[in-house]
CSV table of C-alpha atoms in Angstrom, one decimal:
chain,number,residue,atom,x,y,z
A,352,UNK,CA,52.1,117.6,7.2
A,353,UNK,CA,52.7,120.4,10.0
A,354,UNK,CA,52.1,124.2,9.1
A,355,UNK,CA,54.9,126.7,9.1
A,356,UNK,CA,55.9,128.1,12.8
A,357,UNK,CA,56.0,131.5,13.7
A,358,UNK,CA,59.1,133.4,12.4
A,359,UNK,CA,60.3,133.8,16.0
A,360,UNK,CA,60.5,130.2,16.4
A,361,UNK,CA,62.1,129.5,13.1
A,362,UNK,CA,64.9,132.2,13.8
A,363,UNK,CA,65.4,130.9,17.4
A,364,UNK,CA,66.1,127.4,16.2
A,365,UNK,CA,68.5,128.4,13.4
A,366,UNK,CA,71.2,129.4,15.8
A,367,UNK,CA,73.7,126.9,16.6
A,368,UNK,CA,73.2,125.0,19.8
A,369,UNK,CA,72.6,121.5,21.4
A,370,UNK,CA,70.6,119.3,19.1
A,371,UNK,CA,67.2,118.3,20.7
A,372,UNK,CA,66.9,114.8,21.8
A,373,UNK,CA,65.1,113.1,19.0
A,374,UNK,CA,61.5,111.8,19.9
A,375,UNK,CA,62.3,112.7,23.5
A,376,UNK,CA,58.5,112.0,24.2
A,377,UNK,CA,59.1,108.4,23.1
A,378,UNK,CA,56.3,108.6,20.5
A,379,UNK,CA,56.6,107.6,16.8
A,380,UNK,CA,58.2,110.3,14.6
A,381,UNK,CA,55.9,112.3,12.5
A,382,UNK,CA,51.9,112.2,12.4
A,383,UNK,CA,50.5,109.2,14.0
A,384,UNK,CA,48.2,108.9,11.2
A,385,UNK,CA,51.0,107.8,8.6
A,386,UNK,CA,51.9,105.0,11.2
A,387,UNK,CA,48.3,103.6,10.8
A,388,UNK,CA,49.0,103.6,7.1
A,389,UNK,CA,52.5,102.4,7.5
A,390,UNK,CA,51.3,99.4,9.9
A,391,UNK,CA,48.4,98.4,7.2
A,392,UNK,CA,51.1,98.4,4.4
A,393,UNK,CA,53.6,96.5,6.4
A,394,UNK,CA,50.8,93.9,7.1
A,395,UNK,CA,49.7,93.5,3.5
A,396,UNK,CA,53.5,93.0,2.3
A,397,UNK,CA,54.0,90.4,5.2
A,398,UNK,CA,50.8,88.5,3.8
A,399,UNK,CA,52.3,88.7,0.3
A,400,UNK,CA,55.8,87.5,1.2
A,401,UNK,CA,54.0,84.5,3.0
A,402,UNK,CA,51.9,83.9,-0.2
A,403,UNK,CA,55.0,83.9,-2.3
A,404,UNK,CA,56.9,81.5,-0.1
A,405,UNK,CA,53.9,79.1,0.4
A,406,UNK,CA,53.1,79.0,-3.4
A,407,UNK,CA,56.7,78.6,-4.0
A,408,UNK,CA,56.6,75.5,-1.9
A,409,UNK,CA,54.4,73.6,-4.4
A,410,UNK,CA,56.2,74.8,-7.4
A,411,UNK,CA,59.8,74.8,-6.5
A,412,UNK,CA,61.2,74.2,-9.9
A,413,UNK,CA,59.3,76.6,-11.7
A,414,UNK,CA,60.0,79.4,-9.0
A,415,UNK,CA,63.9,78.4,-8.9
A,416,UNK,CA,64.0,78.4,-12.7
A,417,UNK,CA,62.1,81.6,-13.0
A,418,UNK,CA,64.5,83.2,-10.3
A,419,UNK,CA,67.6,82.5,-12.5
A,420,UNK,CA,66.0,84.7,-15.1
A,421,UNK,CA,66.0,87.8,-13.1
A,422,UNK,CA,68.7,90.5,-13.2
A,423,UNK,CA,70.2,90.2,-9.9
A,424,UNK,CA,72.8,93.1,-10.5
A,425,UNK,CA,69.9,95.2,-11.2
A,426,UNK,CA,68.1,94.0,-8.1
A,427,UNK,CA,71.5,94.7,-6.1
A,428,UNK,CA,71.9,98.2,-7.7
A,429,UNK,CA,68.1,99.0,-6.7
A,430,UNK,CA,68.9,97.9,-3.1
A,431,UNK,CA,71.8,100.1,-3.1
A,432,UNK,CA,69.8,103.1,-4.4
A,433,UNK,CA,66.8,102.7,-2.0
A,434,UNK,CA,69.4,102.1,1.1
A,435,UNK,CA,71.1,105.5,0.0
A,436,UNK,CA,67.8,107.4,-0.4
A,437,UNK,CA,66.8,106.3,2.9
A,438,UNK,CA,70.0,107.6,4.5
A,439,UNK,CA,69.9,110.7,2.8
A,440,UNK,CA,66.2,111.3,3.9
A,441,UNK,CA,67.3,110.2,7.6
A,442,UNK,CA,70.1,112.4,7.4
A,443,UNK,CA,67.6,115.3,6.0
A,444,UNK,CA,65.7,114.9,9.1
A,445,UNK,CA,68.7,114.9,11.6
A,446,UNK,CA,70.4,118.1,10.1
A,447,UNK,CA,66.9,119.6,10.2
A,448,UNK,CA,66.6,119.0,13.8
A,449,UNK,CA,70.0,120.9,14.2
A,450,UNK,CA,68.3,124.0,12.5
A,451,UNK,CA,70.6,123.4,9.1
A,452,UNK,CA,67.6,124.0,6.6
A,453,UNK,CA,69.7,124.3,3.6
A,454,UNK,CA,71.7,121.2,4.3
A,455,UNK,CA,68.4,119.3,5.0
A,456,UNK,CA,67.0,120.4,1.6
A,457,UNK,CA,70.1,119.0,-0.2
A,458,UNK,CA,69.8,115.8,1.7
A,459,UNK,CA,66.2,115.4,0.5
A,460,UNK,CA,67.1,116.2,-3.1
A,461,UNK,CA,69.7,113.5,-2.7
A,462,UNK,CA,67.0,111.0,-1.4
A,463,UNK,CA,64.6,111.9,-4.5
A,464,UNK,CA,67.4,111.2,-6.7
A,465,UNK,CA,68.0,107.8,-5.3
A,466,UNK,CA,64.3,107.0,-5.7
A,467,UNK,CA,64.4,108.3,-9.3
A,468,UNK,CA,67.5,106.0,-9.9
A,469,UNK,CA,65.5,103.0,-8.5
A,470,UNK,CA,62.3,103.8,-10.7
A,471,UNK,CA,64.6,104.1,-14.0
A,472,UNK,CA,66.4,101.0,-13.1
A,473,UNK,CA,63.2,98.9,-12.4
A,474,UNK,CA,61.5,100.4,-15.6
A,475,UNK,CA,64.6,99.0,-17.6
A,476,UNK,CA,64.3,95.6,-15.8
A,477,UNK,CA,60.4,95.6,-16.8
A,478,UNK,CA,61.3,96.7,-20.4
A,479,UNK,CA,63.8,93.7,-20.8
A,480,UNK,CA,61.2,91.4,-19.4
A,481,UNK,CA,58.3,92.6,-21.4
A,482,UNK,CA,60.7,92.4,-24.4
A,483,UNK,CA,61.4,88.9,-23.7
A,484,UNK,CA,57.6,88.1,-23.9
A,485,UNK,CA,57.2,87.5,-20.2
A,486,UNK,CA,54.0,88.7,-18.6
A,487,UNK,CA,51.6,88.2,-15.6
A,488,UNK,CA,50.4,85.0,-17.4
A,489,UNK,CA,53.5,83.3,-18.4
A,490,UNK,CA,53.5,81.4,-15.0
A,491,UNK,CA,53.1,81.7,-11.3
A,492,UNK,CA,56.5,82.7,-10.6
A,493,UNK,CA,56.3,85.7,-13.0
A,494,UNK,CA,52.8,86.4,-11.7
A,495,UNK,CA,54.4,86.9,-8.1
A,496,UNK,CA,57.5,88.4,-9.4
A,497,UNK,CA,55.8,91.2,-11.4
A,498,UNK,CA,52.8,91.9,-9.0
A,499,UNK,CA,54.9,92.0,-5.9
A,500,UNK,CA,57.5,94.4,-7.3
A,501,UNK,CA,55.2,96.5,-9.4
A,502,UNK,CA,53.0,96.7,-6.2
A,503,UNK,CA,56.4,98.0,-4.4
A,504,UNK,CA,57.1,100.4,-7.4
A,505,UNK,CA,53.9,102.2,-7.2
A,506,UNK,CA,54.8,102.7,-3.4
A,507,UNK,CA,58.2,104.1,-4.4
A,508,UNK,CA,56.2,106.7,-6.7
A,509,UNK,CA,54.0,107.6,-4.0
A,510,UNK,CA,57.2,107.9,-1.6
A,511,UNK,CA,58.8,110.1,-4.4
A,512,UNK,CA,55.6,112.5,-4.7
A,513,UNK,CA,55.6,112.9,-0.6
A,514,UNK,CA,59.3,113.5,-0.4
A,515,UNK,CA,58.9,116.1,-3.4
A,516,UNK,CA,56.2,117.8,-1.4
A,517,UNK,CA,58.7,117.8,1.6
A,518,UNK,CA,61.5,119.2,-0.3
A,519,UNK,CA,59.3,122.0,-1.7
A,520,UNK,CA,58.1,123.0,1.6
A,521,UNK,CA,61.7,122.8,2.9
A,522,UNK,CA,62.9,125.2,0.2
A,523,UNK,CA,60.2,127.7,1.3
A,524,UNK,CA,61.4,127.5,4.9
A,525,UNK,CA,58.5,125.4,5.9
A,526,UNK,CA,60.4,123.5,8.5
A,527,UNK,CA,62.4,124.4,11.6
A,528,UNK,CA,64.5,122.7,14.3
A,529,UNK,CA,61.5,122.9,16.6
A,530,UNK,CA,58.9,122.0,14.0
A,531,UNK,CA,59.4,119.4,11.4
A,532,UNK,CA,56.8,117.0,12.0
A,533,UNK,CA,55.8,117.0,8.2
A,534,UNK,CA,59.4,116.0,7.3
A,535,UNK,CA,59.3,113.1,9.7
A,536,UNK,CA,56.1,111.8,8.4
A,537,UNK,CA,57.3,112.0,5.0
A,538,UNK,CA,60.7,110.4,5.9
A,539,UNK,CA,58.8,107.5,7.9
A,540,UNK,CA,56.8,106.4,4.8
A,541,UNK,CA,59.8,106.7,2.7
A,542,UNK,CA,61.9,104.4,5.2
A,543,UNK,CA,58.8,101.8,5.0
A,544,UNK,CA,59.4,101.6,1.2
A,545,UNK,CA,63.0,100.8,1.9
A,546,UNK,CA,62.3,98.3,4.6
A,547,UNK,CA,59.9,96.2,2.4
A,548,UNK,CA,62.5,96.2,-0.4
A,549,UNK,CA,65.0,94.8,2.0
A,550,UNK,CA,63.1,91.7,2.4
A,551,UNK,CA,61.5,91.5,-1.0
A,552,UNK,CA,64.9,91.6,-2.8
A,553,UNK,CA,66.5,88.4,-1.3
A,554,UNK,CA,63.2,86.7,-1.3
A,555,UNK,CA,62.5,87.2,-5.0
A,556,UNK,CA,65.9,87.6,-6.4
A,557,UNK,CA,68.1,85.4,-4.4
A,558,UNK,CA,66.8,82.9,-2.1
A,559,UNK,CA,66.6,79.4,-3.5
B,500,UNK,CA,86.6,106.9,9.1
B,501,UNK,CA,86.3,108.7,12.2
B,502,UNK,CA,83.5,110.9,10.8
B,503,UNK,CA,81.6,107.8,9.5
B,504,UNK,CA,81.7,106.2,13.0
B,505,UNK,CA,80.5,109.3,14.6
B,506,UNK,CA,77.5,109.7,12.3
B,507,UNK,CA,74.9,106.9,13.0
B,508,UNK,CA,73.3,107.2,9.7
B,509,UNK,CA,76.5,106.9,7.9
B,510,UNK,CA,77.5,104.1,9.9
B,511,UNK,CA,74.1,102.1,9.3
B,512,UNK,CA,74.4,103.0,5.8
B,513,UNK,CA,77.8,101.5,5.2
B,514,UNK,CA,76.7,98.4,7.1
B,515,UNK,CA,73.6,98.0,5.1
B,516,UNK,CA,75.8,98.3,1.7
B,517,UNK,CA,78.2,95.5,3.2
B,518,UNK,CA,75.2,93.2,3.9
B,519,UNK,CA,73.8,93.9,0.5
B,520,UNK,CA,76.8,92.9,-1.3
B,521,UNK,CA,77.3,89.8,1.1
B,522,UNK,CA,73.7,88.7,0.0
B,523,UNK,CA,74.4,89.2,-3.6
B,524,UNK,CA,77.6,87.3,-3.5
B,525,UNK,CA,76.0,84.4,-1.6
B,526,UNK,CA,73.4,84.4,-4.3
B,527,UNK,CA,76.0,84.7,-7.1
B,528,UNK,CA,78.1,81.8,-5.7
B,529,UNK,CA,75.0,79.5,-6.3
B,530,UNK,CA,74.3,78.8,-3.0
B,531,UNK,CA,71.1,76.7,-2.6
B,532,UNK,CA,69.0,75.1,-0.2
B,533,UNK,CA,67.4,75.7,3.2
B,534,UNK,CA,70.6,76.8,4.9
B,535,UNK,CA,71.7,79.4,2.5
B,536,UNK,CA,68.0,80.6,2.1
B,537,UNK,CA,67.8,81.3,6.0
B,538,UNK,CA,71.3,82.7,5.9
B,539,UNK,CA,70.2,85.2,3.5
B,540,UNK,CA,66.8,85.9,5.2
B,541,UNK,CA,68.8,86.4,8.4
B,542,UNK,CA,70.8,89.2,6.8
B,543,UNK,CA,67.7,90.6,5.4
B,544,UNK,CA,66.2,90.9,9.0
B,545,UNK,CA,69.3,92.4,10.4
B,546,UNK,CA,69.2,95.1,7.8
B,547,UNK,CA,65.4,95.5,8.4
B,548,UNK,CA,66.2,96.0,12.2
B,549,UNK,CA,68.7,98.7,11.4
B,550,UNK,CA,66.5,100.5,9.2
B,551,UNK,CA,63.5,100.3,11.8
B,552,UNK,CA,65.8,101.4,14.7
B,553,UNK,CA,67.9,103.9,13.1
B,554,UNK,CA,66.4,105.4,9.9
B,555,UNK,CA,62.9,105.0,11.3
B,556,UNK,CA,63.9,106.6,14.4
B,557,UNK,CA,62.1,103.7,16.5
B,558,UNK,CA,65.1,103.2,18.7
B,559,UNK,CA,64.2,106.6,20.4
B,560,UNK,CA,60.6,105.7,21.0
B,561,UNK,CA,58.8,103.6,23.9
B,562,UNK,CA,59.4,100.0,24.1
B,563,UNK,CA,55.8,99.5,22.9
B,564,UNK,CA,56.4,100.8,19.3
B,565,UNK,CA,59.9,98.9,19.2
B,566,UNK,CA,58.0,95.6,20.0
B,567,UNK,CA,55.3,96.4,17.5
B,568,UNK,CA,57.6,96.9,14.7
B,569,UNK,CA,59.6,93.9,16.0
B,570,UNK,CA,56.6,91.7,15.8
B,571,UNK,CA,56.0,92.6,12.4
B,572,UNK,CA,59.6,91.8,11.3
B,573,UNK,CA,59.1,88.6,13.3
B,574,UNK,CA,56.0,87.7,11.4
B,575,UNK,CA,57.3,88.3,8.0
B,576,UNK,CA,60.4,86.3,8.7
B,577,UNK,CA,58.3,83.5,10.3
B,578,UNK,CA,55.9,83.4,7.3
B,579,UNK,CA,58.9,83.0,4.7
B,580,UNK,CA,60.6,80.5,6.9
B,581,UNK,CA,57.5,78.4,7.3
B,582,UNK,CA,56.9,78.7,3.4
B,583,UNK,CA,60.6,77.7,2.7
B,584,UNK,CA,60.6,75.0,5.3
B,585,UNK,CA,57.3,73.4,3.5
B,586,UNK,CA,59.1,73.5,0.3
B,587,UNK,CA,62.1,71.7,1.6
B,588,UNK,CA,60.3,68.7,3.0
């Protein structure tokens, strides 16, 4: 996360004026270190998607029957929540680049609320499954369903912690139009969490 | 509507929602088999591309980074297609 810029820089960029071109340098937004982490995470999820698909190939009936027991509506609701949260965080970065710190703070809060909504809906879904006696050892489909979605769930939790830290720093005036690398870093991680879900949702809940 | 079209984030958000509802509708319609699965996966890939380019901001980075993220998406989709193709044989 970036340190707070000098007051003169913050004030200079609070004034209205043309927005700076995003990533005019052509480099990745945020700290490069987070991108090493993001690439590693994306590689792991790609392997898990492949493992799911190839395991499904030899247990078609089990996977198709298991998939029909999933709550597709809550899966869709969670997709809507994550997409909306991601859009709010992208908007938080955009308005910060225009020097609108207060608006950025509210967009971040909306993103955090979307993430919290996802965790609530997913917890209710897990609760219903565990209540029905389903566990990791029920069969291979549920092993994949529970482990894949819980692995992603933990990423959402980490993303929420990062967004909360970014929100607190924004509230303290820690970012400006000229310097909001830390916010871009947190946002990049959050978008990765959304990106993974966009493939995980149809793969596990819908594709038969 | 004009404001929605003027703000790229809002436009992408609306397109992502429409694509999500389309996926859920296809699933609820009972569509089954390789063609339906590949249609759903194509929509997922399109949604992923919007998130990569617009929300992540990769559209404004060097072509090298766009290719790296594009290669990841291609790899993930290829692994899923291969698995489903083996299952359909």
